[in-house]
């Protein structure tokens, strides 16, 4: 969830005050906080501005479940499929704000595989403190956002969400982005006894990596739940 209530209370702003700042009713704010109503992208941006969160993200933030066997954690380095295209990497704007590239043309499939080459990236600004608190991120230099499609990772990842990715080594049992030939997959990595990609949705068969032309790019540290566009 976007944690609107927690952030608002941290800022010392009441529902009534926020409603007046946005020109909406207190009931609307209450519905947003209780996730009873979808939030338009424009309203999301207004809220981020009102709360001084300095983000222009077209999504609602949500951290992936982090229980013992299905943890999604941070890792160093950016995805090769992105950096190899010569597209600019995330840049630090100031002590608390980090600019993360959103590649709308890159798709990782939670299903049968998908790939689109990215030509441009929209830079989305996020407070490091926010990413640290809700995603457990301690390194901010190599984050990127791509689109995840399909339902093979349900219920851990919702269908058609934005994936917050960080490149580097991936531990056994973590959710990762993997390239097989020219297709990208978002799956859970199994290293032993055989190297496989597993789906949390048991309707999908495992993918064996041995003998394949593959690259484990990085791990998913969280996801962004789409709003109504």
Coordinates of N, CA and C in Angstrom, one line a residue, residues 28-201:
X28 N -12.9 11.4 1.1 CA -12.0 10.9 0.0 C -10.7 10.5 0.5
X29 N -10.1 11.3 1.4 CA -8.8 11.0 2.0 C -9.0 9.7 2.8
X30 N -10.0 9.6 3.5 CA -10.2 8.4 4.3 C -10.3 7.1 3.5
X31 N -11.0 7.2 2.3 CA -11.1 6.1 1.4 C -9.7 5.7 0.8
X32 N -8.9 6.8 0.5 CA -7.6 6.5 0.0 C -6.8 5.7 1.0
X33 N -6.8 6.2 2.3 CA -6.0 5.6 3.3 C -6.5 4.1 3.6
X34 N -7.8 3.9 3.4 CA -8.3 2.5 3.7 C -8.3 1.7 2.4
X35 N -7.8 2.3 1.3 CA -7.7 1.6 0.0 C -9.1 1.1 -0.5
X36 N -10.1 2.0 -0.2 CA -11.4 1.7 -0.7 C -11.7 2.3 -2.0
X37 N -10.8 3.1 -2.5 CA -11.0 3.9 -3.7 C -9.7 3.9 -4.5
X38 N -9.8 3.8 -5.8 CA -8.6 3.9 -6.7 C -8.1 5.4 -6.7
X39 N -6.8 5.6 -6.8 CA -6.2 6.9 -6.8 C -5.7 7.2 -8.2
X40 N -6.2 8.3 -8.8 CA -5.7 8.7 -10.1 C -4.2 9.2 -10.0
X41 N -3.5 9.0 -11.1 CA -2.1 9.4 -11.1 C -1.9 10.9 -10.7
X42 N -2.8 11.8 -11.3 CA -2.7 13.2 -10.9 C -2.9 13.4 -9.4
X43 N -3.8 12.7 -8.8 CA -4.0 12.9 -7.4 C -2.8 12.4 -6.6
X44 N -2.3 11.3 -7.1 CA -1.1 10.7 -6.4 C 0.0 11.8 -6.3
X45 N 0.3 12.4 -7.5 CA 1.3 13.5 -7.6 C 1.0 14.6 -6.6
X46 N -0.3 15.0 -6.6 CA -0.7 16.1 -5.7 C -0.4 15.8 -4.2
X47 N -0.7 14.5 -3.9 CA -0.5 14.1 -2.5 C 1.0 14.1 -2.2
X48 N 1.8 13.6 -3.1 CA 3.2 13.6 -2.9 C 3.8 15.0 -2.7
X49 N 3.2 15.9 -3.5 CA 3.7 17.3 -3.4 C 3.2 17.9 -2.0
X50 N 2.0 17.6 -1.7 CA 1.4 18.2 -0.4 C 2.2 17.6 0.8
X51 N 2.6 16.4 0.7 CA 3.3 15.8 1.8 C 4.8 15.9 1.7
X52 N 5.3 16.7 0.7 CA 6.7 17.0 0.5 C 7.5 15.7 0.3
X53 N 6.9 14.8 -0.5 CA 7.6 13.5 -0.7 C 8.4 13.5 -2.0
X54 N 8.3 14.6 -2.8 CA 9.1 14.8 -4.0 C 9.2 13.6 -4.9
X55 N 8.0 13.0 -5.3 CA 8.0 11.9 -6.2 C 6.9 12.1 -7.2
X56 N 7.2 11.7 -8.5 CA 6.3 11.8 -9.6 C 5.9 10.4 -10.1
X57 N 5.9 9.4 -9.2 CA 5.6 8.1 -9.6 C 4.2 7.8 -10.0
X58 N 4.0 7.1 -11.1 CA 2.6 6.8 -11.6 C 2.1 5.5 -10.9
X59 N 2.3 5.3 -9.6 CA 1.9 4.1 -9.0 C 1.7 4.3 -7.5
X60 N 1.2 3.3 -6.9 CA 1.1 3.2 -5.4 C 2.1 2.2 -4.9
X61 N 3.0 2.7 -4.0 CA 4.1 1.8 -3.5 C 3.6 0.7 -2.6
X62 N 4.2 -0.4 -2.8 CA 3.9 -1.6 -2.0 C 5.1 -2.5 -1.9
X63 N 5.5 -2.9 -0.7 CA 6.6 -3.8 -0.5 C 6.1 -5.2 -0.6
X64 N 7.0 -6.0 -1.2 CA 6.7 -7.4 -1.4 C 6.8 -8.1 0.0
X65 N 6.0 -9.1 0.2 CA 6.1 -9.9 1.5 C 7.5 -10.4 1.7
X66 N 7.9 -10.3 3.0 CA 9.3 -10.6 3.3 C 9.4 -11.7 4.4
X67 N 8.6 -12.8 4.2 CA 8.8 -13.9 5.2 C 10.1 -14.6 4.9
X68 N 10.4 -15.6 5.7 CA 11.7 -16.2 5.6 C 12.1 -16.9 4.3
X69 N 11.1 -17.6 3.7 CA 11.5 -18.3 2.5 C 11.2 -17.5 1.2
X70 N 10.5 -16.4 1.4 CA 10.1 -15.7 0.2 C 10.5 -14.2 0.3
X71 N 11.6 -14.0 0.9 CA 12.0 -12.6 1.1 C 12.5 -11.9 -0.2
X72 N 12.2 -10.6 -0.3 CA 12.7 -9.8 -1.4 C 13.5 -8.7 -0.8
X73 N 14.8 -8.7 -1.1 CA 15.7 -7.8 -0.4 C 16.4 -6.9 -1.4
X74 N 17.3 -6.0 -0.9 CA 18.1 -5.2 -1.8 C 19.3 -5.8 -2.3
X75 N 19.9 -5.4 -3.4 CA 21.2 -5.9 -3.9 C 21.8 -4.8 -4.7
X76 N 23.2 -4.8 -4.9 CA 23.9 -3.8 -5.6 C 23.8 -3.9 -7.1
X77 N 24.2 -2.8 -7.8 CA 24.3 -2.8 -9.2 C 23.0 -2.7 -10.0
X78 N 23.1 -2.2 -11.2 CA 21.9 -2.0 -12.0 C 21.7 -3.1 -13.0
X79 N 20.5 -3.3 -13.6 CA 20.3 -4.4 -14.6 C 21.1 -4.2 -15.8
X80 N 21.8 -5.2 -16.3 CA 22.6 -5.2 -17.5 C 21.8 -4.9 -18.7
X81 N 20.6 -5.4 -18.8 CA 19.8 -5.2 -19.9 C 19.4 -3.7 -20.1
X82 N 19.5 -3.0 -19.0 CA 19.2 -1.6 -19.1 C 20.5 -0.8 -19.3
X83 N 21.5 -1.0 -18.5 CA 22.7 -0.3 -18.6 C 23.4 -0.5 -19.9
X84 N 23.3 -1.8 -20.5 CA 24.0 -2.1 -21.7 C 23.4 -1.3 -22.9
X85 N 22.2 -0.8 -22.7 CA 21.6 0.0 -23.8 C 22.2 1.5 -23.8
X86 N 23.0 1.8 -22.8 CA 23.6 3.1 -22.8 C 22.6 4.1 -22.2
X87 N 21.6 3.7 -21.5 CA 20.7 4.6 -20.9 C 21.2 5.1 -19.5
X88 N 21.0 6.3 -19.2 CA 21.5 6.8 -18.0 C 21.1 6.1 -16.7
X89 N 22.0 5.9 -15.8 CA 21.7 5.2 -14.5 C 21.1 6.2 -13.5
X90 N 20.5 5.7 -12.4 CA 19.9 6.6 -11.4 C 21.0 7.5 -10.9
X91 N 20.5 8.8 -10.6 CA 21.4 9.8 -10.1 C 20.9 10.3 -8.8
X92 N 21.8 10.6 -7.9 CA 21.4 11.2 -6.6 C 21.1 12.7 -6.8
X93 N 20.0 13.2 -6.4 CA 19.7 14.6 -6.6 C 20.1 15.4 -5.4
X94 N 19.9 14.9 -4.2 CA 20.5 15.5 -3.0 C 20.6 14.4 -1.9
X95 N 20.8 14.8 -0.7 CA 21.0 13.9 0.4 C 19.9 12.9 0.6
X96 N 18.6 13.3 0.3 CA 17.5 12.4 0.6 C 16.7 12.0 -0.6
X97 N 17.0 12.6 -1.8 CA 16.2 12.3 -3.0 C 17.0 11.5 -4.0
X98 N 16.5 10.4 -4.5 CA 17.2 9.6 -5.5 C 16.3 9.6 -6.8
X99 N 16.8 9.7 -7.9 CA 16.1 9.6 -9.2 C 16.2 8.2 -9.7
X100 N 15.1 7.5 -9.9 CA 15.1 6.2 -10.4 C 14.5 6.1 -11.8
X101 N 15.2 5.5 -12.7 CA 14.6 5.4 -14.1 C 13.5 4.4 -14.2
X102 N 12.4 4.8 -14.8 CA 11.3 4.0 -15.1 C 11.2 3.6 -16.6
X103 N 11.5 2.4 -16.9 CA 11.5 1.9 -18.3 C 10.2 1.3 -18.7
X104 N 9.3 2.1 -19.2 CA 8.0 1.7 -19.6 C 8.0 0.7 -20.7
X105 N 9.1 0.6 -21.5 CA 9.2 -0.3 -22.6 C 9.8 -1.6 -22.2
X106 N 10.3 -1.8 -21.0 CA 10.8 -3.1 -20.6 C 9.8 -3.9 -19.8
X107 N 9.6 -5.1 -20.3 CA 8.6 -5.9 -19.6 C 9.2 -7.3 -19.2
X108 N 9.0 -7.6 -18.0 CA 9.4 -9.0 -17.5 C 8.1 -9.8 -17.2
X109 N 8.1 -10.9 -17.8 CA 6.9 -11.7 -17.7 C 6.8 -12.7 -16.5
X110 N 5.7 -12.6 -15.8 CA 5.4 -13.6 -14.7 C 4.5 -14.6 -15.4
X111 N 5.1 -15.3 -16.4 CA 4.4 -16.2 -17.3 C 5.3 -16.8 -18.3
X112 N 5.0 -16.6 -19.6 CA 5.8 -17.3 -20.6 C 7.0 -16.5 -21.2
X113 N 7.2 -15.3 -20.7 CA 8.4 -14.6 -21.1 C 8.0 -13.4 -22.1
X114 N 8.7 -12.3 -21.9 CA 8.4 -11.1 -22.7 C 9.6 -10.2 -22.7
X115 N 9.8 -9.5 -23.7 CA 11.0 -8.6 -23.8 C 10.7 -7.4 -24.7
X116 N 10.9 -6.2 -24.3 CA 10.8 -5.0 -25.1 C 12.0 -4.2 -24.8
X117 N 12.7 -3.8 -25.9 CA 13.9 -2.9 -25.7 C 13.5 -1.5 -25.2
X118 N 14.2 -1.0 -24.3 CA 13.9 0.3 -23.8 C 14.7 1.4 -24.6
X119 N 14.0 2.4 -25.0 CA 14.7 3.5 -25.7 C 14.9 4.7 -24.8
X120 N 13.9 5.0 -24.0 CA 14.0 6.1 -23.0 C 13.5 5.7 -21.7
X121 N 13.8 6.5 -20.7 CA 13.4 6.2 -19.3 C 12.9 7.5 -18.7
X122 N 11.8 7.4 -18.0 CA 11.3 8.6 -17.3 C 11.9 8.5 -15.9
X123 N 12.4 9.6 -15.4 CA 13.1 9.7 -14.1 C 12.1 10.0 -13.0
X124 N 11.9 9.1 -12.1 CA 11.0 9.3 -11.0 C 11.8 9.6 -9.7
X125 N 11.4 10.6 -9.0 CA 12.2 11.0 -7.8 C 11.5 10.5 -6.5
X126 N 12.3 9.8 -5.7 CA 11.8 9.2 -4.4 C 12.7 9.6 -3.3
X127 N 12.2 9.9 -2.1 CA 13.0 10.1 -0.9 C 13.7 8.8 -0.5
X128 N 14.9 8.9 -0.2 CA 15.7 7.7 0.2 C 15.1 7.2 1.6
X129 N 14.7 8.1 2.4 CA 14.2 7.7 3.7 C 12.9 6.9 3.5
X130 N 12.1 7.2 2.5 CA 10.9 6.5 2.2 C 11.2 5.1 1.7
X131 N 12.2 5.0 0.8 CA 12.6 3.7 0.2 C 13.2 2.8 1.3
X132 N 14.0 3.5 2.2 CA 14.7 2.7 3.2 C 13.7 2.2 4.2
X133 N 12.7 3.0 4.6 CA 11.7 2.6 5.6 C 10.8 1.5 5.1
X134 N 10.3 1.6 3.9 CA 9.3 0.7 3.4 C 9.8 -0.4 2.5
X135 N 11.0 -0.3 2.0 CA 11.6 -1.4 1.2 C 12.8 -2.0 1.8
X136 N 13.4 -1.4 2.8 CA 14.6 -1.9 3.4 C 15.8 -1.7 2.6
X137 N 15.8 -0.7 1.7 CA 16.9 -0.4 0.8 C 18.0 0.4 1.5
X138 N 19.2 -0.1 1.3 CA 20.3 0.7 1.9 C 21.3 1.2 0.9
X139 N 21.2 0.7 -0.4 CA 22.0 1.2 -1.5 C 21.1 1.7 -2.5
X140 N 21.3 3.0 -3.0 CA 20.3 3.6 -3.9 C 20.9 3.9 -5.3
X141 N 22.1 3.5 -5.6 CA 22.8 3.9 -6.8 C 22.3 3.1 -8.1
X142 N 21.7 2.0 -7.9 CA 21.4 1.2 -9.1 C 20.0 0.6 -9.1
X143 N 19.0 1.4 -8.8 CA 17.6 0.9 -8.9 C 17.0 1.3 -10.2
X144 N 16.1 0.5 -10.6 CA 15.3 0.8 -11.8 C 13.9 0.2 -11.7
X145 N 13.0 0.7 -12.5 CA 11.6 0.2 -12.5 C 11.2 -0.3 -13.8
X146 N 10.7 -1.5 -13.9 CA 10.2 -2.1 -15.2 C 8.8 -2.6 -14.9
X147 N 8.2 -3.1 -16.0 CA 6.8 -3.6 -15.9 C 6.8 -5.1 -15.8
X148 N 6.0 -5.6 -14.8 CA 5.9 -7.1 -14.7 C 4.5 -7.5 -15.2
X149 N 4.4 -8.5 -16.0 CA 3.1 -8.9 -16.6 C 2.9 -10.4 -16.3
X150 N 1.6 -10.8 -16.2 CA 1.3 -12.2 -16.0 C 1.0 -12.4 -14.5
X151 N 0.6 -13.7 -14.3 CA 0.1 -14.0 -12.9 C 0.9 -15.2 -12.3
X152 N 2.0 -15.5 -12.9 CA 2.7 -16.7 -12.4 C 3.4 -16.5 -11.0
X153 N 3.5 -15.2 -10.6 CA 4.1 -15.0 -9.2 C 3.0 -14.5 -8.2
X154 N 1.7 -14.7 -8.6 CA 0.6 -14.4 -7.7 C 0.6 -15.5 -6.7
X155 N 0.3 -15.2 -5.4 CA -0.2 -13.9 -4.9 C 1.0 -12.9 -4.4
X156 N 2.2 -13.4 -4.5 CA 3.3 -12.5 -4.0 C 3.4 -11.2 -4.8
X157 N 3.3 -11.3 -6.1 CA 3.3 -10.2 -7.0 C 1.9 -10.1 -7.7
X158 N 1.2 -9.0 -7.7 CA 0.0 -8.9 -8.4 C 0.2 -8.8 -9.9
X159 N -0.8 -9.2 -10.7 CA -0.7 -9.2 -12.1 C -0.5 -7.8 -12.6
X160 N 0.4 -7.6 -13.6 CA 0.6 -6.3 -14.2 C 1.0 -5.2 -13.2
X161 N 2.1 -5.3 -12.6 CA 2.5 -4.3 -11.6 C 3.9 -3.8 -12.1
X162 N 4.3 -2.7 -11.4 CA 5.7 -2.2 -11.7 C 6.6 -2.8 -10.7
X163 N 7.8 -3.2 -11.2 CA 8.8 -3.9 -10.4 C 10.0 -3.0 -10.1
X164 N 10.3 -2.9 -8.8 CA 11.5 -2.2 -8.4 C 12.6 -3.2 -8.4
X165 N 13.6 -3.0 -9.2 CA 14.7 -4.0 -9.4 C 16.0 -3.4 -9.1
X166 N 16.9 -4.2 -8.5 CA 18.3 -3.8 -8.2 C 19.2 -5.0 -8.6
X167 N 20.2 -4.7 -9.5 CA 21.0 -5.7 -10.0 C 22.0 -6.3 -9.0
X168 N 22.5 -7.5 -9.3 CA 23.5 -8.1 -8.5 C 23.3 -9.6 -8.2
X169 N 24.0 -10.1 -7.3 CA 23.8 -11.5 -6.9 C 22.5 -11.7 -6.3
X170 N 21.9 -12.9 -6.6 CA 20.6 -13.3 -6.1 C 20.7 -14.5 -5.3
X171 N 20.2 -14.5 -4.1 CA 20.3 -15.7 -3.2 C 19.2 -16.7 -3.5
X172 N 19.4 -17.9 -3.1 CA 18.4 -19.0 -3.3 C 17.1 -18.6 -2.7
X173 N 16.0 -18.7 -3.4 CA 14.7 -18.4 -2.9 C 14.2 -17.0 -3.1
X174 N 15.1 -16.1 -3.6 CA 14.7 -14.8 -3.9 C 14.0 -14.6 -5.2
X175 N 13.2 -13.6 -5.4 CA 12.5 -13.3 -6.6 C 13.5 -12.5 -7.5
X176 N 13.7 -12.9 -8.7 CA 14.7 -12.3 -9.6 C 14.2 -12.0 -11.0
X177 N 14.9 -11.2 -11.7 CA 14.7 -10.9 -13.1 C 15.8 -11.7 -13.9
X178 N 15.3 -12.6 -14.8 CA 16.3 -13.4 -15.5 C 16.0 -13.3 -17.0
X179 N 17.1 -13.2 -17.8 CA 17.0 -13.2 -19.2 C 17.3 -14.6 -19.7
X180 N 16.4 -15.1 -20.5 CA 16.6 -16.4 -21.2 C 16.5 -16.0 -22.7
X181 N 17.6 -16.2 -23.5 CA 17.6 -15.7 -24.8 C 17.3 -14.2 -24.9
X182 N 16.2 -13.9 -25.5 CA 15.7 -12.5 -25.6 C 14.5 -12.2 -24.8
X183 N 14.2 -13.1 -23.9 CA 13.0 -12.9 -23.1 C 13.3 -12.7 -21.6
X184 N 12.5 -11.9 -20.9 CA 12.8 -11.6 -19.5 C 11.7 -12.3 -18.7
X185 N 12.1 -12.8 -17.5 CA 11.1 -13.5 -16.6 C 11.3 -12.9 -15.2
X186 N 10.2 -12.8 -14.5 CA 10.3 -12.6 -13.1 C 9.8 -13.8 -12.4
X187 N 10.8 -14.5 -11.7 CA 10.5 -15.8 -11.0 C 11.3 -15.8 -9.8
X188 N 11.0 -16.9 -9.0 CA 11.8 -17.2 -7.8 C 13.0 -18.1 -8.2
X189 N 14.2 -17.8 -7.7 CA 15.4 -18.6 -8.0 C 15.6 -19.8 -7.1
X190 N 15.7 -20.9 -7.7 CA 16.2 -22.1 -7.0 C 17.5 -22.5 -7.5
X191 N 18.5 -22.6 -6.5 CA 19.9 -22.9 -6.9 C 20.2 -24.4 -6.7
X192 N 19.5 -25.1 -5.8 CA 19.8 -26.5 -5.5 C 18.5 -27.3 -5.4
X193 N 18.5 -28.5 -5.8 CA 19.7 -29.3 -6.4 C 20.0 -28.9 -7.8
X194 N 19.0 -28.3 -8.5 CA 19.2 -27.9 -9.9 C 18.8 -26.4 -10.0
X195 N 19.5 -25.7 -10.9 CA 19.2 -24.3 -11.1 C 17.9 -24.1 -11.9
X196 N 16.9 -23.6 -11.2 CA 15.5 -23.4 -11.8 C 14.9 -22.1 -11.5
X197 N 13.9 -21.7 -12.3 CA 13.1 -20.6 -12.0 C 11.7 -21.1 -11.6
X198 N 11.3 -20.7 -10.4 CA 10.0 -21.2 -9.9 C 8.9 -20.1 -9.9
X199 N 7.7 -20.5 -10.1 CA 6.6 -19.6 -10.0 C 5.9 -19.8 -8.6
X200 N 5.4 -18.8 -8.0 CA 4.6 -18.9 -6.8 C 3.2 -19.4 -7.1
X201 N 2.8 -19.2 -8.3 CA 1.5 -19.7 -8.8 C 1.8 -21.1 -9.3

